[in-house]
Coordinates of C-alpha atoms in Angstrom, one line a residue:
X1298 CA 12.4 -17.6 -35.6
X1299 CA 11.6 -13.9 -34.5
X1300 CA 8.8 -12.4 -36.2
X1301 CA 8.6 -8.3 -35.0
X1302 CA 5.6 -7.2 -33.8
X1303 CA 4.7 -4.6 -36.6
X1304 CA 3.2 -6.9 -38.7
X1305 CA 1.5 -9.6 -36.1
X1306 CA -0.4 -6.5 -34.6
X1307 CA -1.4 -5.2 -38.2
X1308 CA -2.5 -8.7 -39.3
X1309 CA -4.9 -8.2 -36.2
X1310 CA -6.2 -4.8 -37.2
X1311 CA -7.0 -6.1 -40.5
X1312 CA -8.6 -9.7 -39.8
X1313 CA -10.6 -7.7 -36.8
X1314 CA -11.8 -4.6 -39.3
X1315 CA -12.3 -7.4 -42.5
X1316 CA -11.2 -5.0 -44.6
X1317 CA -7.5 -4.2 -45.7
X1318 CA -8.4 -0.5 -46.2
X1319 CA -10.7 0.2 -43.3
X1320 CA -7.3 -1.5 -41.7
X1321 CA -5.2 1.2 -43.1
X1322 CA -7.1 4.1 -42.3
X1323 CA -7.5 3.2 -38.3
X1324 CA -3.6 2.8 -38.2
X1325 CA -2.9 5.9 -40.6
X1326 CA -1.3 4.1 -43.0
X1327 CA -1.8 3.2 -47.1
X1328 CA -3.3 0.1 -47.8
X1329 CA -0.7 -0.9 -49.8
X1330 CA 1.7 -0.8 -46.6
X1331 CA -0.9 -3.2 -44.7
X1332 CA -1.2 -5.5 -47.6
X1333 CA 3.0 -5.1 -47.4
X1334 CA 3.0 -6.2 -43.8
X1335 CA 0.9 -8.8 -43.9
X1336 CA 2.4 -10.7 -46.8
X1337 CA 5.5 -10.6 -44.7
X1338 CA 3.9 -12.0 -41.6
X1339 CA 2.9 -14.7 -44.2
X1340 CA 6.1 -15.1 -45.8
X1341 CA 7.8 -15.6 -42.3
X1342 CA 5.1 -18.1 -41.2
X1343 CA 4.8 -19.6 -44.2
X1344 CA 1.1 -20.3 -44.8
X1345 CA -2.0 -17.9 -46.2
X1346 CA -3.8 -15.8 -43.9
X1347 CA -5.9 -13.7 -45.3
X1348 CA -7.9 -14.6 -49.0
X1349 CA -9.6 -11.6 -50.9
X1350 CA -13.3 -12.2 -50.9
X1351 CA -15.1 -9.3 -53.4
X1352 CA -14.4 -6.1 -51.8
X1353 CA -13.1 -7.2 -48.6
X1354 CA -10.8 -9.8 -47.3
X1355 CA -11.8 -13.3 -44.6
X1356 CA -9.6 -14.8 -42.9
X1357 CA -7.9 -18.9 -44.3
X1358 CA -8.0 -21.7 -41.9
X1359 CA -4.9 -20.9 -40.7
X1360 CA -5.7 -16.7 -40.8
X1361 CA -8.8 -18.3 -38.3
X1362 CA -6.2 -20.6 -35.7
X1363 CA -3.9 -17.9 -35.8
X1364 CA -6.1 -15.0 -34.7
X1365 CA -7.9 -16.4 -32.1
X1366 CA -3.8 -17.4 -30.4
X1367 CA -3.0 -14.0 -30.8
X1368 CA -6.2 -12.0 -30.0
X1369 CA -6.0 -11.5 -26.5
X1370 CA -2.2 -10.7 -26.5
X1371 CA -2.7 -7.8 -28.9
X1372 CA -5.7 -6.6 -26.9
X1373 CA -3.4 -6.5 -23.6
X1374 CA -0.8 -4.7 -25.4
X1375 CA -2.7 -2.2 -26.9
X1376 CA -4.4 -1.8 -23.5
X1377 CA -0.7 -1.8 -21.8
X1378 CA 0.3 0.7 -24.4
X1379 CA -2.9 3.3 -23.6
X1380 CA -2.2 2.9 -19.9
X1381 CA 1.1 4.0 -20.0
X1382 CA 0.5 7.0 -22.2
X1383 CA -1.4 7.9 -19.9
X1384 CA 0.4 7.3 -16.8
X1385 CA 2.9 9.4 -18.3
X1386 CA 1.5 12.6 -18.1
X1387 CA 0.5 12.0 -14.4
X1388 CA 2.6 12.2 -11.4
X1389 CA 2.6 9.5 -9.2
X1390 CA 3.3 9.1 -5.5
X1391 CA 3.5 5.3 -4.2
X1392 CA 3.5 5.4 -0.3
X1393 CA 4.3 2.1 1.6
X1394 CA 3.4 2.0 5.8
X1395 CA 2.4 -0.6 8.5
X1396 CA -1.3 -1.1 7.9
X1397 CA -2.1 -0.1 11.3
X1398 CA -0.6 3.1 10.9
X1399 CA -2.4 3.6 7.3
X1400 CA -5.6 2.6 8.5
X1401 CA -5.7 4.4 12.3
X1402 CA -3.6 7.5 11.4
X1403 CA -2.4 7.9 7.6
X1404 CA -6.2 7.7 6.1
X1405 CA -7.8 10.0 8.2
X1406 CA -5.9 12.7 6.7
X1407 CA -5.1 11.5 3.4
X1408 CA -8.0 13.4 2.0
X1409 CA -6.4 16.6 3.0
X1410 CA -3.2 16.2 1.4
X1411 CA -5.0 15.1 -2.1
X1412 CA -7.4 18.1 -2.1
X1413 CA -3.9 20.5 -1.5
X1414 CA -2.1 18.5 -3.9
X1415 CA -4.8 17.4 -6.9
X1416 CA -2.1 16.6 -9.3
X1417 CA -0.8 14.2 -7.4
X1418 CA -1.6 10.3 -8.1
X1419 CA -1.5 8.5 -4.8
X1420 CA -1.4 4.8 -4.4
X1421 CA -0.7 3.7 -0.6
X1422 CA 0.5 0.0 0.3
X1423 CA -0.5 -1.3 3.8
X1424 CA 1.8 -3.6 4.4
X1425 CA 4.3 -4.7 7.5
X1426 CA 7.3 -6.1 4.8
X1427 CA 10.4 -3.4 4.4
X1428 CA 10.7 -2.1 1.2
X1429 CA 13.7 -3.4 -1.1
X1430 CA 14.3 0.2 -2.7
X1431 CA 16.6 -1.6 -5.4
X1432 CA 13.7 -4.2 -6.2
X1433 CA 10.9 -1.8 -5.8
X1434 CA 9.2 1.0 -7.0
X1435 CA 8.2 2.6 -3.8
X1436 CA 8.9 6.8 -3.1
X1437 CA 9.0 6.9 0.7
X1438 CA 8.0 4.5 3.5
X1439 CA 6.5 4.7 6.6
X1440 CA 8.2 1.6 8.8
X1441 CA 7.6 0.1 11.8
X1442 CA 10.6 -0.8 14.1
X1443 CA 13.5 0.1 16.2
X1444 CA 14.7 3.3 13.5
X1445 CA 18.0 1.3 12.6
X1446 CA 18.6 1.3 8.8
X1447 CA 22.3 2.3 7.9
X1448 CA 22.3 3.7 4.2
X1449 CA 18.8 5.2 4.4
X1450 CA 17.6 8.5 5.4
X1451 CA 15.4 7.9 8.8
X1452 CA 13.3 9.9 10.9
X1453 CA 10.8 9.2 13.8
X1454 CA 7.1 10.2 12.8
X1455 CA 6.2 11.1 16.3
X1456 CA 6.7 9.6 20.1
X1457 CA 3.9 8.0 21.0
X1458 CA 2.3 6.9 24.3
X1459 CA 1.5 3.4 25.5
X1460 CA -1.2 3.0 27.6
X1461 CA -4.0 0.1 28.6
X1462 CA -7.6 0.8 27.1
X1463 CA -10.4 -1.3 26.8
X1464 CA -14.3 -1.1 26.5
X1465 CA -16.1 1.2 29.1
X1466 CA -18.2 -2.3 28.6
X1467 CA -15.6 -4.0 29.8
X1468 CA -14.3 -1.9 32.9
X1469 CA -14.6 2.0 33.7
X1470 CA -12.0 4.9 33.3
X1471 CA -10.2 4.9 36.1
X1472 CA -11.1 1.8 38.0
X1473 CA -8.5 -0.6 38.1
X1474 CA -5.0 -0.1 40.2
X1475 CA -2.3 -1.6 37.8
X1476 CA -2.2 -4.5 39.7
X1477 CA -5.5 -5.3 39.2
X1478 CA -5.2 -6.2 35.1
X1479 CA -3.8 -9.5 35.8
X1480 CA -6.8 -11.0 36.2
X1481 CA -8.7 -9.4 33.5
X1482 CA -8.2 -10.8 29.5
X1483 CA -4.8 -8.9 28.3
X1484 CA -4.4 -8.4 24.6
X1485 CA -1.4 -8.8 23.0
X1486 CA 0.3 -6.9 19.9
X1487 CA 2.7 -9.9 19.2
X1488 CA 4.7 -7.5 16.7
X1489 CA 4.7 -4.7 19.2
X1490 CA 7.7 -2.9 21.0
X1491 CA 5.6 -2.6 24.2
X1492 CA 4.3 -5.4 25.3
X1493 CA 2.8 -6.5 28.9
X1494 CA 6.0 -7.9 30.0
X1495 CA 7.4 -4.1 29.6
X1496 CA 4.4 -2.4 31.4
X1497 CA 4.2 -4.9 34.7
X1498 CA 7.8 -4.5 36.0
X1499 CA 7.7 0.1 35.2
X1500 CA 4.1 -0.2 37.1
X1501 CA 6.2 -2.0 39.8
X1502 CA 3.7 -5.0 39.7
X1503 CA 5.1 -8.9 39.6
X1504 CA 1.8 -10.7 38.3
X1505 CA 1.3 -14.0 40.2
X1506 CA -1.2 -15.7 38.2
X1507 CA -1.3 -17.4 34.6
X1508 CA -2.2 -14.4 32.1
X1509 CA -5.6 -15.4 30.6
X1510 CA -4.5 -13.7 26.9
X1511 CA -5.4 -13.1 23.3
X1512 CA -3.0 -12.3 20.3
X1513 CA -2.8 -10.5 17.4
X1514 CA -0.2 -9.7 14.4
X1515 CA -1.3 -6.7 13.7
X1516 CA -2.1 -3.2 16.1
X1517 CA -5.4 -2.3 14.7
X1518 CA -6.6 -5.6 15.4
X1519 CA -5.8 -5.0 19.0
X1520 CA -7.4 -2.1 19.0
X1521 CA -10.2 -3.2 17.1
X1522 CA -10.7 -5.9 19.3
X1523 CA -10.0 -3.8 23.0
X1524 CA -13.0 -1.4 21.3
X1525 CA -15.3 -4.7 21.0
X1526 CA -15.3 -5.6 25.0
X1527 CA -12.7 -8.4 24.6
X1528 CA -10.3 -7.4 27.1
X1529 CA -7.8 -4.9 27.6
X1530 CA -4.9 -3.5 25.2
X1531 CA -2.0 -2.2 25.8
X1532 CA -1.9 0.1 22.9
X1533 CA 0.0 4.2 21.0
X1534 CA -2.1 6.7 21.2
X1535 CA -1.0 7.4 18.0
X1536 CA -3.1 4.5 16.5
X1537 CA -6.0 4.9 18.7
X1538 CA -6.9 8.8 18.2
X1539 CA -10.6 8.1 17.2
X1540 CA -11.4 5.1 19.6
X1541 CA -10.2 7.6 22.4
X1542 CA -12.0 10.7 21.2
X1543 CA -15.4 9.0 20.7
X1544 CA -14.9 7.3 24.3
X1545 CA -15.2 3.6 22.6
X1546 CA -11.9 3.4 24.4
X1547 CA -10.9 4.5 28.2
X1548 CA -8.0 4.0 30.2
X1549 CA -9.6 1.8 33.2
X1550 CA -6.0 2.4 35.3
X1551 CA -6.0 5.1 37.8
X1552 CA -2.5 5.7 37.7
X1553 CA -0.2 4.3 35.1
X1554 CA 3.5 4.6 34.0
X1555 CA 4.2 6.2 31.3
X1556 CA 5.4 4.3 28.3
X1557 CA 7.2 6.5 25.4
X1558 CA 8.2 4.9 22.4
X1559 CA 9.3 5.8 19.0
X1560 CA 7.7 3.1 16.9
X1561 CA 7.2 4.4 13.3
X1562 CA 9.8 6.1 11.1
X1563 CA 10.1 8.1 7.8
X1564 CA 12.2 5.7 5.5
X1565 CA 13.9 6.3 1.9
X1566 CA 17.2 6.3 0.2
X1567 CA 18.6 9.8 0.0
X1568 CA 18.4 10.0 -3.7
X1569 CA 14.6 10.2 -3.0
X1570 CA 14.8 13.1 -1.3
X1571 CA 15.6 15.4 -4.2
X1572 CA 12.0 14.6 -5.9
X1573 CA 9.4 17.0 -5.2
X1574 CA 6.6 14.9 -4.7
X1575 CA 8.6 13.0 -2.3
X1576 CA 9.4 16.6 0.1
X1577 CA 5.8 18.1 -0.5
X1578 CA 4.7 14.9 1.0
X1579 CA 7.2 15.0 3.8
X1580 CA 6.3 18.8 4.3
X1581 CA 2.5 17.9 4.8
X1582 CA 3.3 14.6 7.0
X1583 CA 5.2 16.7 9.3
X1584 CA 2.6 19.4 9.6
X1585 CA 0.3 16.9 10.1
X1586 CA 2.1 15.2 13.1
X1587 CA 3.0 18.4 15.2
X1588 CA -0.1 19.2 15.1
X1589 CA -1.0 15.8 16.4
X1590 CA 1.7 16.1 19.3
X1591 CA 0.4 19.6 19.8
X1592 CA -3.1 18.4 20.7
X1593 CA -1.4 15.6 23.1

């Protein structure tokens, strides 16, 4: 049996207000059309909810079982119902990228794109999962990987540098020959495109002893954990502007290959392209990144 939901949610307004015209005037209607609408509802159900009791109304047994089932549902409807009105009239960006990249790089600066841009609602998603653009509601993305996604408009964020940084705790700027790291504790990015077994063989160094190691899933781990004393990271200088500016990081190689990598991309479908919020956001990342590169 289907029973709309006109009359279930004016049932509520009544047995909640206890009154069939106090009822009417909070939904703008006559109390006649309540008292209409809730005879239906009883018709279709086929039991008494409501009794007249002097001026007002209370609620049967059943009027009693049958508004405490329904309560809450009504109450997350009508909140559902006021959040969407409201969403409506906002404009809403949702922004997915590698949580590294969100927490090292993207949040830094976020503040400046939501003074220039204050009718913008931002919601950003750290997360390391592609986006399903046919599944999700997601504007733009900022991926990690190798830049190869046929049927979606790509574009490298920046080229970064790789290079190994650790405490000053842990060894100086400038101390170590590359040949040297072997025998310190080397940390790991598991998910990264450089890794140690890249580095060694461009520094021309064949590493003859058992790595003593520590891994992690995600960059700013690494980072996190190089800027703690626990060894020594092999890292983007992209990720790690702040730990190098405030000198919690240092390079302890002398002299070091260098190690250029496009790691994080621009990702949408086309389509996407054509909303405004979606290029004034593209506009400001951009700035944002040559001046980054400049300052390199």
């Amino acid at each position: 049996m289907h029973i709309p939901i006109k009359p279930i949610f004016v049932f509520h307004t009544a047995a909640r207000a206890g009154s069939i015209s106090r009822a009417a005037k909070e939904l703008s209607v006559t109390p006649s059309a309540v008292s209409q609408q809730i005879q239906a509802l009883e018709l279709q159900l086929g039991v008494a909810l409501l009794a007249k009791a002097g001026r007002g109304i209370v609620l049967t047994e059943a009027g009693e079982r049958y508004f405490s089932m329904i309560a809450d549902q009504i109450e997350h409807i009508a909140e559902a119902t006021a959040t969407i009105k409201g969403f409506r009239s906002v404009t809403s960006l949702i922004i997915r990228a590698t949580p590294t990249l969100s927490n090292k790089w993207l949040l830094p600066r976020l503040a400046s794109f939501l003074d220039q841009q204050p009718d913008l609602e931002v919601r950003l998603d750290g997360t390391n999962e592609p986006t399903d653009f046919s599944q999700e509601i997601v504007d733009i993305e900022l991926r990690h990987g190798d830049g190869r996604w046929p049927g979606l408009f790509v574009e490298g964020v920046v080229e970064e540098e790789f290079l190994p940084v650790c405490s000053p705790r842990y060894a100086a700027a400038g101390s170590l020959a590359p040949e040297d790291l072997s025998k310190f504790r080397l940390i790991h990015s598991a998910k990264s495109q450089a890794q140690w077994t890249t580095w060694f063989p461009l520094a021309g160094v064949t590493p003859t002893d058992r790595w003593q190691r520590v891994l992690f899933d995600r960059s700013h781990m690494a980072i996190d954990a190089a800027a703690r004393g626990m060894g020594i990271a092999l890292e983007s200088t992209l990720m790690m502007e702040e730990e190098l500016a405030s000198g919690r990081l240092v390079c302890p190689v002398a002299s070091y290959p260098a190690l250029r990598l496009v790691t994080q991309w621009i990702v949408c479908p086309f389509d996407h392209l054509r909303r405004k919020k979606v290029r004034t956001f593209l506009d400001w990342l951009r700035a944002e990144r040559d001046a980054w590169a400049a300052k390199g």
